[in-house]
PDB file of N, CA, C and O in Angstrom:
ATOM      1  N   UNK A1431     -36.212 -16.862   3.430  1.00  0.00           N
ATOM      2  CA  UNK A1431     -35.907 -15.517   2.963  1.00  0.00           C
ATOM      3  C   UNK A1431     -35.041 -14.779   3.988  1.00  0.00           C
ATOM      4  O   UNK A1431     -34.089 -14.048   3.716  1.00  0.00           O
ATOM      5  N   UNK A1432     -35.429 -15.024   4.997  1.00  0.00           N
ATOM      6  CA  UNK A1432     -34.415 -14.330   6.114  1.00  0.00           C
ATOM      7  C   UNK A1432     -33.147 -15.044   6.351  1.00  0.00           C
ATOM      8  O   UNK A1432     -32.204 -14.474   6.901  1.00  0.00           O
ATOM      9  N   UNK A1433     -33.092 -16.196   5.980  1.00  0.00           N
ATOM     10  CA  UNK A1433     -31.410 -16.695   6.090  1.00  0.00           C
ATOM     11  C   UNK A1433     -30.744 -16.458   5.000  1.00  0.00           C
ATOM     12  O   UNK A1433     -29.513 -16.433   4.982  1.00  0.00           O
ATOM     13  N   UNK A1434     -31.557 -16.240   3.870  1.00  0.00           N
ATOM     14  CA  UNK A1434     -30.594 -15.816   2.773  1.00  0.00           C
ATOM     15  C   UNK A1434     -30.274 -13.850   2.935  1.00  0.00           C
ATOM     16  O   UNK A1434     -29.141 -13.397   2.768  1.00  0.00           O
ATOM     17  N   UNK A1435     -31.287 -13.095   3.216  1.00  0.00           N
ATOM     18  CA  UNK A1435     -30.721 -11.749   3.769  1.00  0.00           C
ATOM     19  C   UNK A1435     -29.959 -12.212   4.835  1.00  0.00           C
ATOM     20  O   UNK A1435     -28.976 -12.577   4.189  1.00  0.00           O
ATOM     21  N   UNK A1436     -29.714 -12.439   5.868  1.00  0.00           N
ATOM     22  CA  UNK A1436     -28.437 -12.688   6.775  1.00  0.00           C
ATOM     23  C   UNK A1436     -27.432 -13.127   5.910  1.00  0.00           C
ATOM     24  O   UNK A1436     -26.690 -12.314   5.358  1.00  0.00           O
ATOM     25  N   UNK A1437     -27.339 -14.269   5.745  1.00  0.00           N
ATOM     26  CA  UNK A1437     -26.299 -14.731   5.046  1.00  0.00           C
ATOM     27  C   UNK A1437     -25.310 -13.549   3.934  1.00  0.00           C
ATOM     28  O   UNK A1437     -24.126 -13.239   3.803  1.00  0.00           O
ATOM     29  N   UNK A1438     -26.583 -13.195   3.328  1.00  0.00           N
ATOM     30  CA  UNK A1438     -25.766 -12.171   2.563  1.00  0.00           C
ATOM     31  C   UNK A1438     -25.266 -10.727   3.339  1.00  0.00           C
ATOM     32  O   UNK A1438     -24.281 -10.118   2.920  1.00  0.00           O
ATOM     33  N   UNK A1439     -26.010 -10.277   4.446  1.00  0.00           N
ATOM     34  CA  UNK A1439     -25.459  -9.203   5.320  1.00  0.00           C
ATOM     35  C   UNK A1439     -23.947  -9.924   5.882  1.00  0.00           C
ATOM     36  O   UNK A1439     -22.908  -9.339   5.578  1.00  0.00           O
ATOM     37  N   UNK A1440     -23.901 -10.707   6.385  1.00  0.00           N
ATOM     38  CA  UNK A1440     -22.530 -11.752   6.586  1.00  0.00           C
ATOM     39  C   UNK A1440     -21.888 -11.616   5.410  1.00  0.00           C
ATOM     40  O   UNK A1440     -20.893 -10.950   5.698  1.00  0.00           O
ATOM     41  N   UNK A1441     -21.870 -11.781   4.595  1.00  0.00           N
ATOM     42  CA  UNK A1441     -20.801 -11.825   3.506  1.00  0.00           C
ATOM     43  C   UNK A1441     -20.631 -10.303   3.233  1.00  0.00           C
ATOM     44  O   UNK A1441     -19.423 -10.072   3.273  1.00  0.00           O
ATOM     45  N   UNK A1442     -21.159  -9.448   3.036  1.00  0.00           N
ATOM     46  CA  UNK A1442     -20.958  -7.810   3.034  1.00  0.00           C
ATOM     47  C   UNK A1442     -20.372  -7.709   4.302  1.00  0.00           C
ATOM     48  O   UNK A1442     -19.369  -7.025   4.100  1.00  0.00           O
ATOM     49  N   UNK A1443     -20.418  -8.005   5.543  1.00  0.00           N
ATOM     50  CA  UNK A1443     -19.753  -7.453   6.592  1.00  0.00           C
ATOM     51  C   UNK A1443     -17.870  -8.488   6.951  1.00  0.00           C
ATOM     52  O   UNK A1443     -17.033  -8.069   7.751  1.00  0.00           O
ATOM     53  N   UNK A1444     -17.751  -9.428   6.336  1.00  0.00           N
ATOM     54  CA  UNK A1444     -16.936  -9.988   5.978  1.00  0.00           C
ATOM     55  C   UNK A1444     -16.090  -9.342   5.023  1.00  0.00           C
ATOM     56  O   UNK A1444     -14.983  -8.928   5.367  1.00  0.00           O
ATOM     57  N   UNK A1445     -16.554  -9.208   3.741  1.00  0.00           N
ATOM     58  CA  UNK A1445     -15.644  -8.093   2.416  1.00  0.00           C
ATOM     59  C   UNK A1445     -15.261  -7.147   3.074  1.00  0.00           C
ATOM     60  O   UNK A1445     -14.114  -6.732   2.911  1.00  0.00           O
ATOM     61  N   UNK A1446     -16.265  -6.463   4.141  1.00  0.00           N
ATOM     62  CA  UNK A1446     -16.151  -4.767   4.259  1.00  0.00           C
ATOM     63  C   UNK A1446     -14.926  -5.019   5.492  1.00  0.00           C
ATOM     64  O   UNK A1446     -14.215  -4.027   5.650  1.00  0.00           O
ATOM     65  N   UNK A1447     -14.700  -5.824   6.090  1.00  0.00           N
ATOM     66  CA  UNK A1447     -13.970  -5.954   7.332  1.00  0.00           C
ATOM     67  C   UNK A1447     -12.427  -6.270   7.167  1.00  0.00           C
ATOM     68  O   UNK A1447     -11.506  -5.855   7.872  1.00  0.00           O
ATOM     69  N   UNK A1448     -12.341  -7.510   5.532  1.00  0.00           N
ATOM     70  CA  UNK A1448     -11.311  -7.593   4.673  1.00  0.00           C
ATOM     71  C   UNK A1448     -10.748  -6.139   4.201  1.00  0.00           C
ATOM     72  O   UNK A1448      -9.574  -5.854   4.440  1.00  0.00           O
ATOM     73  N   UNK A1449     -11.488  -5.354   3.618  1.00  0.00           N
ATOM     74  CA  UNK A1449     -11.036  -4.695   3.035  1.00  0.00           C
ATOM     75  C   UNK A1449     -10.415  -3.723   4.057  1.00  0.00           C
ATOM     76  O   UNK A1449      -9.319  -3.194   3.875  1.00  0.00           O
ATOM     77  N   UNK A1450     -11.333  -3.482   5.353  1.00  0.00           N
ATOM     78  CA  UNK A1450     -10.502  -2.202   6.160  1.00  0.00           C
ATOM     79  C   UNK A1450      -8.906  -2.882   6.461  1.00  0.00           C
ATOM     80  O   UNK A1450      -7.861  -2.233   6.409  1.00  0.00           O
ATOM     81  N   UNK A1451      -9.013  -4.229   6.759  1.00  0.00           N
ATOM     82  CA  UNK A1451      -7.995  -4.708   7.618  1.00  0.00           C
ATOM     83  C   UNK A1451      -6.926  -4.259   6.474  1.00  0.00           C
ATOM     84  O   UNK A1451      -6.025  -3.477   6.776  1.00  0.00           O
ATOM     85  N   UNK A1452      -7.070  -4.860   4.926  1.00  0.00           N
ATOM     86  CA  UNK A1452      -5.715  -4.240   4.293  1.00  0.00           C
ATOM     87  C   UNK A1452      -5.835  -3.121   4.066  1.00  0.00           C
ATOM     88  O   UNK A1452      -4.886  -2.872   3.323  1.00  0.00           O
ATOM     89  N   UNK A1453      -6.641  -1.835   4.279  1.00  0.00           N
ATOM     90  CA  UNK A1453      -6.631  -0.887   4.146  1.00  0.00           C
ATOM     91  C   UNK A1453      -5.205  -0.204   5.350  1.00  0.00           C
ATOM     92  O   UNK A1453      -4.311   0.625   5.179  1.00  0.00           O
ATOM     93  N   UNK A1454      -5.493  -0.804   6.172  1.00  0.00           N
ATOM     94  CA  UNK A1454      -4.898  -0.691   7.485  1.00  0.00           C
ATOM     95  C   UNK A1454      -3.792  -1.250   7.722  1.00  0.00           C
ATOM     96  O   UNK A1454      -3.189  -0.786   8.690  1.00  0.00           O
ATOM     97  N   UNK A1455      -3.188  -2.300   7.040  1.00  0.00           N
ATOM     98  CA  UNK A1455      -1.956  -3.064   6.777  1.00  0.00           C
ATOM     99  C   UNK A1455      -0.909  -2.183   6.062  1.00  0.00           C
ATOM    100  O   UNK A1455       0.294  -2.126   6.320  1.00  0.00           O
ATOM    101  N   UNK A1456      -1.716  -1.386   4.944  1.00  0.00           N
ATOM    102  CA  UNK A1456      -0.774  -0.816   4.199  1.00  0.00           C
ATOM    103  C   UNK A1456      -0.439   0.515   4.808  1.00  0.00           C
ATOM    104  O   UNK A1456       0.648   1.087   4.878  1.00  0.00           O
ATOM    105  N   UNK A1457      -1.661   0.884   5.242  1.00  0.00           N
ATOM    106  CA  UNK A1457      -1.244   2.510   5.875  1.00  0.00           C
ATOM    107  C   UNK A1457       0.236   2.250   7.372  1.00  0.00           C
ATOM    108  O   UNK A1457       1.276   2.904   7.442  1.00  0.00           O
ATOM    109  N   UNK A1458      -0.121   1.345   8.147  1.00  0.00           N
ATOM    110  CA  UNK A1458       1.121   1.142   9.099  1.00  0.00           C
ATOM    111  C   UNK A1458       2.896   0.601   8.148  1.00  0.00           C
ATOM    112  O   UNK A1458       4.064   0.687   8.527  1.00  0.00           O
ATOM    113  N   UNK A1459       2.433   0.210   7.185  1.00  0.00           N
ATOM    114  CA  UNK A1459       3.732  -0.314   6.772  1.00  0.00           C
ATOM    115  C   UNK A1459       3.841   1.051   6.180  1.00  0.00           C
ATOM    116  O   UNK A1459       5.004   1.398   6.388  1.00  0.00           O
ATOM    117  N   UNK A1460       3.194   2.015   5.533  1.00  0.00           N
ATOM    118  CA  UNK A1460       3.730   3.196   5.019  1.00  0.00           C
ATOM    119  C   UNK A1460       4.304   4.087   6.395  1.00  0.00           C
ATOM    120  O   UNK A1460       5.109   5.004   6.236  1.00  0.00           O
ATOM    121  N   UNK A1461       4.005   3.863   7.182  1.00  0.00           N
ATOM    122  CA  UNK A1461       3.913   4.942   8.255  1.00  0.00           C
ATOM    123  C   UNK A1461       5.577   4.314   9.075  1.00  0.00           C
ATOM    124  O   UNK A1461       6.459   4.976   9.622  1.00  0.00           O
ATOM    125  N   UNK A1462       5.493   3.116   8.895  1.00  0.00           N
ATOM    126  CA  UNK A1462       6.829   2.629   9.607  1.00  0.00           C
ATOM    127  C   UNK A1462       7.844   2.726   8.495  1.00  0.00           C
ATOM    128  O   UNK A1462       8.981   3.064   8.824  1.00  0.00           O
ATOM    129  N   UNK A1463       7.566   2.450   7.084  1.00  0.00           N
ATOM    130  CA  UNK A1463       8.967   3.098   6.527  1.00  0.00           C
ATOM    131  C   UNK A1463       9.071   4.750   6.157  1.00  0.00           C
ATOM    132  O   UNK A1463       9.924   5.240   5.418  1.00  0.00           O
ATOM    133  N   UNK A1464       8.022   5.462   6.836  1.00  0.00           N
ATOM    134  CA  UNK A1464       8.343   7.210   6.938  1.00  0.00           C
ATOM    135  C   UNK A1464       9.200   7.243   8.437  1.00  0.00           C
ATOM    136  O   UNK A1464       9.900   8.178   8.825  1.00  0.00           O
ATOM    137  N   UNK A1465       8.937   5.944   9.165  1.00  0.00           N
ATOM    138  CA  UNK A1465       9.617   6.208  10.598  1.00  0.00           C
ATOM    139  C   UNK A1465      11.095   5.631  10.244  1.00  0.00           C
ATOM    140  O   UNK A1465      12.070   6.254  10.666  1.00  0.00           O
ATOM    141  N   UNK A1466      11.227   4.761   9.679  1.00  0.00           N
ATOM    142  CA  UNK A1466      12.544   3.971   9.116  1.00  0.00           C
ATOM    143  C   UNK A1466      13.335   5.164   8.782  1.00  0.00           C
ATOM    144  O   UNK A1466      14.308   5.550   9.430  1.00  0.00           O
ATOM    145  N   UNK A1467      12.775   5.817   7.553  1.00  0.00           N
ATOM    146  CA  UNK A1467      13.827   6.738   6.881  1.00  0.00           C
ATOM    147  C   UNK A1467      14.098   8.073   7.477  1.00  0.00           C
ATOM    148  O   UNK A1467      14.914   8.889   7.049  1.00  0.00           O
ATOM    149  N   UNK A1468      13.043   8.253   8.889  1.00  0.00           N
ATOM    150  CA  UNK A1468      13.157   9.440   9.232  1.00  0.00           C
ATOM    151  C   UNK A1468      14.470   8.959  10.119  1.00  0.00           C
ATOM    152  O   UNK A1468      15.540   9.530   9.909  1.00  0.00           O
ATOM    153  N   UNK A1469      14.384   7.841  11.174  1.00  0.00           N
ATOM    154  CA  UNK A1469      15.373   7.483  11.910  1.00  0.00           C
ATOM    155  C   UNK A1469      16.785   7.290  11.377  1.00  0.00           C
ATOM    156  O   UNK A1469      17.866   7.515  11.921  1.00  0.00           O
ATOM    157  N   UNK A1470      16.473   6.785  10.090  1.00  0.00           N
ATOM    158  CA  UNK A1470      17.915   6.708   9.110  1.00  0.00           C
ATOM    159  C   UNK A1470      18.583   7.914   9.100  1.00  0.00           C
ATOM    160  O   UNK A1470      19.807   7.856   9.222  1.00  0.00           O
ATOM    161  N   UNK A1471      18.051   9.018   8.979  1.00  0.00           N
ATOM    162  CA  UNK A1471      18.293  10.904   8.312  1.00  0.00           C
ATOM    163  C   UNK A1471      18.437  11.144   9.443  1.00  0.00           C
ATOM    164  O   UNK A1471      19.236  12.062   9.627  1.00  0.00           O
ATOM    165  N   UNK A1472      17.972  10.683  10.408  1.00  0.00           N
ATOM    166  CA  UNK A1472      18.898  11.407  11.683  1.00  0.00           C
ATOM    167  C   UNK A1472      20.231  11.202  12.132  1.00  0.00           C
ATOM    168  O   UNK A1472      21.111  11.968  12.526  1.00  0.00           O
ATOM    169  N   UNK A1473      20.137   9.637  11.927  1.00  0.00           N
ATOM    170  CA  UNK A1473      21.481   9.266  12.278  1.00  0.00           C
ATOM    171  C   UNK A1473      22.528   9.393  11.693  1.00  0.00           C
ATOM    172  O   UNK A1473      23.661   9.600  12.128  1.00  0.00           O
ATOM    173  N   UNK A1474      21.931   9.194  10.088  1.00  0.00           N
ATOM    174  CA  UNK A1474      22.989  10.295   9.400  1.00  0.00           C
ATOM    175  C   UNK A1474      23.713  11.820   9.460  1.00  0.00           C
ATOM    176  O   UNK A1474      24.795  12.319   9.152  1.00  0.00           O
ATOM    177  N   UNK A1475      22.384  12.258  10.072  1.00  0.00           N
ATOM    178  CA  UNK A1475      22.554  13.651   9.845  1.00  0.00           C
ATOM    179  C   UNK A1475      22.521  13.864   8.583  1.00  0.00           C
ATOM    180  O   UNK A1475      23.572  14.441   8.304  1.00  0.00           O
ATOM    181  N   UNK A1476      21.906  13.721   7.680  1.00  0.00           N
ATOM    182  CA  UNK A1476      21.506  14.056   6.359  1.00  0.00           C
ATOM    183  C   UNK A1476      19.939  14.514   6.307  1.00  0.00           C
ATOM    184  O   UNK A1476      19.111  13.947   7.019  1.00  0.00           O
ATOM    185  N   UNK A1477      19.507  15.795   5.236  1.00  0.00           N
ATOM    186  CA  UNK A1477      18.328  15.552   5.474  1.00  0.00           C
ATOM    187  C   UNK A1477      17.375  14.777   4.256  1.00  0.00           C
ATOM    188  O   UNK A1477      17.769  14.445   3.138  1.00  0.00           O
ATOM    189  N   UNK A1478      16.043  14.605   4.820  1.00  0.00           N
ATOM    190  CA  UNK A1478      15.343  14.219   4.294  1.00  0.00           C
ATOM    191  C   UNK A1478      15.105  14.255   2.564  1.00  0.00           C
ATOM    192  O   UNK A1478      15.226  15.363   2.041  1.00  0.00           O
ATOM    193  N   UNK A1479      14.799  13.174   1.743  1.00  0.00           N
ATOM    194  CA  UNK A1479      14.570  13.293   0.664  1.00  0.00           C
ATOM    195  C   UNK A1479      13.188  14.171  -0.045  1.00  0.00           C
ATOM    196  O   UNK A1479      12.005  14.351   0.244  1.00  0.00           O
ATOM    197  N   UNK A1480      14.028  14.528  -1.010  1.00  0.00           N
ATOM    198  CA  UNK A1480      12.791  15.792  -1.474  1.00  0.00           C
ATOM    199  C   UNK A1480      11.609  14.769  -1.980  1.00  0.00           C
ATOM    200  O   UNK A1480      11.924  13.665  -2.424  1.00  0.00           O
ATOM    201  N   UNK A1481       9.978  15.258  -1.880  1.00  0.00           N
ATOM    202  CA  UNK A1481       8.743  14.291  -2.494  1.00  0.00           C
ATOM    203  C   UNK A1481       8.708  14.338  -3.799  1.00  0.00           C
ATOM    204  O   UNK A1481       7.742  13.784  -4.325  1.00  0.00           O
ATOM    205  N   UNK A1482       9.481  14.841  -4.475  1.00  0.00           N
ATOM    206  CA  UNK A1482       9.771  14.768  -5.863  1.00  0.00           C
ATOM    207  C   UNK A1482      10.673  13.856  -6.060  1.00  0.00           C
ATOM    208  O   UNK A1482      10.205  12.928  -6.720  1.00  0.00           O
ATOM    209  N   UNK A1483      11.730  13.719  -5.784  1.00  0.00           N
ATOM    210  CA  UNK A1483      12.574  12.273  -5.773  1.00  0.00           C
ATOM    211  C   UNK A1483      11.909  11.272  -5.195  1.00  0.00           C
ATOM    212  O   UNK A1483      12.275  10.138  -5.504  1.00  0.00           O
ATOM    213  N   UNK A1484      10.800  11.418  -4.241  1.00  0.00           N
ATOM    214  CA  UNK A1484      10.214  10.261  -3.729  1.00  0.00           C
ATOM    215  C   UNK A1484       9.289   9.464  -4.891  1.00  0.00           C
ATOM    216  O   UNK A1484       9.209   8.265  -5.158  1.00  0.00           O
ATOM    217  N   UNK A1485       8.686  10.538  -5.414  1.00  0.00           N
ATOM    218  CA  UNK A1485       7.077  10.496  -6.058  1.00  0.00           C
ATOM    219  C   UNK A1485       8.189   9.472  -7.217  1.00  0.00           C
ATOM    220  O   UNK A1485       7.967   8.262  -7.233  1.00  0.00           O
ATOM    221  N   UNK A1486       9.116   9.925  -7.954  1.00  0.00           N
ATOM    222  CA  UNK A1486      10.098   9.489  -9.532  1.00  0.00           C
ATOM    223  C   UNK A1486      10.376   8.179  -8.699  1.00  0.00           C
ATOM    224  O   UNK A1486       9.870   7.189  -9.227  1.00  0.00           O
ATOM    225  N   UNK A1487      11.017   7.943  -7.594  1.00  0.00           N
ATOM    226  CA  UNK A1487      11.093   6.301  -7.361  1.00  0.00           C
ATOM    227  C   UNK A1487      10.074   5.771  -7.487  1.00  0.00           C
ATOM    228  O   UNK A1487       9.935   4.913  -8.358  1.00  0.00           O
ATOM    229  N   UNK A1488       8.738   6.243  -6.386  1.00  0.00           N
ATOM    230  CA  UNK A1488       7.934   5.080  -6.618  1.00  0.00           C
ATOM    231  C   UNK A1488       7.375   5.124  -8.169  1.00  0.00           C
ATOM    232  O   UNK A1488       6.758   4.109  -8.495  1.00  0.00           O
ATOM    233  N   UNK A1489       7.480   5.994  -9.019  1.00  0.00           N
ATOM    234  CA  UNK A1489       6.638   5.989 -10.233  1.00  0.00           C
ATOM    235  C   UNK A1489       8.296   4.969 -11.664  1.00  0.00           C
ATOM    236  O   UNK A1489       8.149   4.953 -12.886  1.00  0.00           O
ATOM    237  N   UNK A1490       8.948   4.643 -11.286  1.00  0.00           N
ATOM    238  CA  UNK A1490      10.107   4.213 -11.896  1.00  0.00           C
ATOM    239  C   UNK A1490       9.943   2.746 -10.952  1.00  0.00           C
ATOM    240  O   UNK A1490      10.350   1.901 -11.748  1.00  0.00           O
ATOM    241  N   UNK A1491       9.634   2.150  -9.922  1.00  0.00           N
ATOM    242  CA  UNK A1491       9.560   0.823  -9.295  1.00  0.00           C
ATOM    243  C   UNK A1491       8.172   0.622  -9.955  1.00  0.00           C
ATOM    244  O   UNK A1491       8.155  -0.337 -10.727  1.00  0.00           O
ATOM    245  N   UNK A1492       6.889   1.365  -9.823  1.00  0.00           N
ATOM    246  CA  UNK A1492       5.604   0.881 -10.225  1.00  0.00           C
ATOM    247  C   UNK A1492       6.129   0.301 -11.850  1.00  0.00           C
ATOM    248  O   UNK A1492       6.095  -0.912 -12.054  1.00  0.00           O
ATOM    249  N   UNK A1493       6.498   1.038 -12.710  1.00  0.00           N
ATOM    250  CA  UNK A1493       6.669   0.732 -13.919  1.00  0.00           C
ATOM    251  C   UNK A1493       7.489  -0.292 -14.391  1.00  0.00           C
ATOM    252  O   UNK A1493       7.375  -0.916 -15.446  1.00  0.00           O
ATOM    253  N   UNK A1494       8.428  -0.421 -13.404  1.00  0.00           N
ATOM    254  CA  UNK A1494       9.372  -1.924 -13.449  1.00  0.00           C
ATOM    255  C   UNK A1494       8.223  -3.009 -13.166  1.00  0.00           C
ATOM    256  O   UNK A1494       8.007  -3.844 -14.044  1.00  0.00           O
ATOM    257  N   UNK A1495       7.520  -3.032 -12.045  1.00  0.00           N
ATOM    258  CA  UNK A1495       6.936  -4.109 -11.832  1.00  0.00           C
ATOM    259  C   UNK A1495       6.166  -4.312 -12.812  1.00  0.00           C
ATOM    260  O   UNK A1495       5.991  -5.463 -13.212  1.00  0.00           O
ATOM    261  N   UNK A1496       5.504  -3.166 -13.443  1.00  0.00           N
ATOM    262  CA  UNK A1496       4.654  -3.500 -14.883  1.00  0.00           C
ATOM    263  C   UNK A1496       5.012  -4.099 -15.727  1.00  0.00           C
ATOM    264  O   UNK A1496       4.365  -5.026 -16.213  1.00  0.00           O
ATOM    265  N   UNK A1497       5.943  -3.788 -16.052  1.00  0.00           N
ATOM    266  CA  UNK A1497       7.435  -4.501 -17.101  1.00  0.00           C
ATOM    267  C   UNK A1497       6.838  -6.162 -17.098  1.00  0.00           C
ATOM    268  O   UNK A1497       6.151  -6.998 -17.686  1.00  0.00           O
ATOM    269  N   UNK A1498       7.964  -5.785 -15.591  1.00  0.00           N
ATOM    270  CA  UNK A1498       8.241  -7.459 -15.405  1.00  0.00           C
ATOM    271  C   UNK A1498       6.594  -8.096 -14.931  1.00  0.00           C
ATOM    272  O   UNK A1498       6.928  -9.267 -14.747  1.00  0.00           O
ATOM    273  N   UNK A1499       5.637  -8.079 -14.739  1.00  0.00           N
ATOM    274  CA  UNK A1499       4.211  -8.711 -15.384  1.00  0.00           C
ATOM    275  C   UNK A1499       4.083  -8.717 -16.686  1.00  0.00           C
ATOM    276  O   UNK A1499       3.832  -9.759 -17.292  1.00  0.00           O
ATOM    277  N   UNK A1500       4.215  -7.731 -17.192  1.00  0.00           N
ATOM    278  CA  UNK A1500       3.966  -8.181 -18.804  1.00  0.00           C
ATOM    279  C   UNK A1500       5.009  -9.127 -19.315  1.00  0.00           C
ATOM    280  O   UNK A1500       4.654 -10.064 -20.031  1.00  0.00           O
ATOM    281  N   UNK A1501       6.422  -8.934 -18.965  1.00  0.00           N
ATOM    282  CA  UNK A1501       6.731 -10.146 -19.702  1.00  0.00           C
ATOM    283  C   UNK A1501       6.602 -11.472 -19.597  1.00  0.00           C
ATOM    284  O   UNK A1501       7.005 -12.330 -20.381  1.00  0.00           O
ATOM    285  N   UNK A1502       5.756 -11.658 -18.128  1.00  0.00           N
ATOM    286  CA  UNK A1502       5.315 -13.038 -18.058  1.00  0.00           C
ATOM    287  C   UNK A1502       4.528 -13.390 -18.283  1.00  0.00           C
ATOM    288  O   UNK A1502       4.383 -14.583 -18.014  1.00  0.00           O
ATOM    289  N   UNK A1503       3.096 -12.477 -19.120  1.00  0.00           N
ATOM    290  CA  UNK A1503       2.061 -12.640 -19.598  1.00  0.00           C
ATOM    291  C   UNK A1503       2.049 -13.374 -20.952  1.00  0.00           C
ATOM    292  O   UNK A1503       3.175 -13.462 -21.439  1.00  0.00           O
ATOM    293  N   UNK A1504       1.182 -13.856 -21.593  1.00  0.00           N
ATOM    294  CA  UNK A1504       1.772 -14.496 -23.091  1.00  0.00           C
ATOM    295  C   UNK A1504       1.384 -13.826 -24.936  1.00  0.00           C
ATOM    296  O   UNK A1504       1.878 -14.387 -25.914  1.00  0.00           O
TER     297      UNK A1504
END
């Protein structure tokens, strides 16, 4: 009885450790392309894109990718 509660505390602390790590994968890759585009807008000297043009890309790429899954579905 006690190796099967361990065992299963091990597998909950495994999921939970998975999950921070991509929790944490995605937040630095968001954070390095806010540093990308900020470094871009400088060097341009242009400024920054409005979060309304931001929010319509990503909501116009999410929906492409939907697309293109469904049409490979059957």
């Amino acid at each position: 009885m006690t190796t099967l509660a361990c065992s299963l505390l091990l597998q909950l602390a495994y999921f939970g450790s998975v999950l921070v790590l991509v929790w944490r994968s995605g937040c630095a890759r968001e954070a390095g392309q806010r540093a990308e585009h900020f470094g871009s807008c400088k060097d341009a000297g242009s400024q920054p894109r409005d979060h309304d043009e931001v929010r319509s890309e990503s909501a116009d790429l999410l929906q492409n990718q939907m697309l293109a899954i469904s049409l490979l579905l059957p």
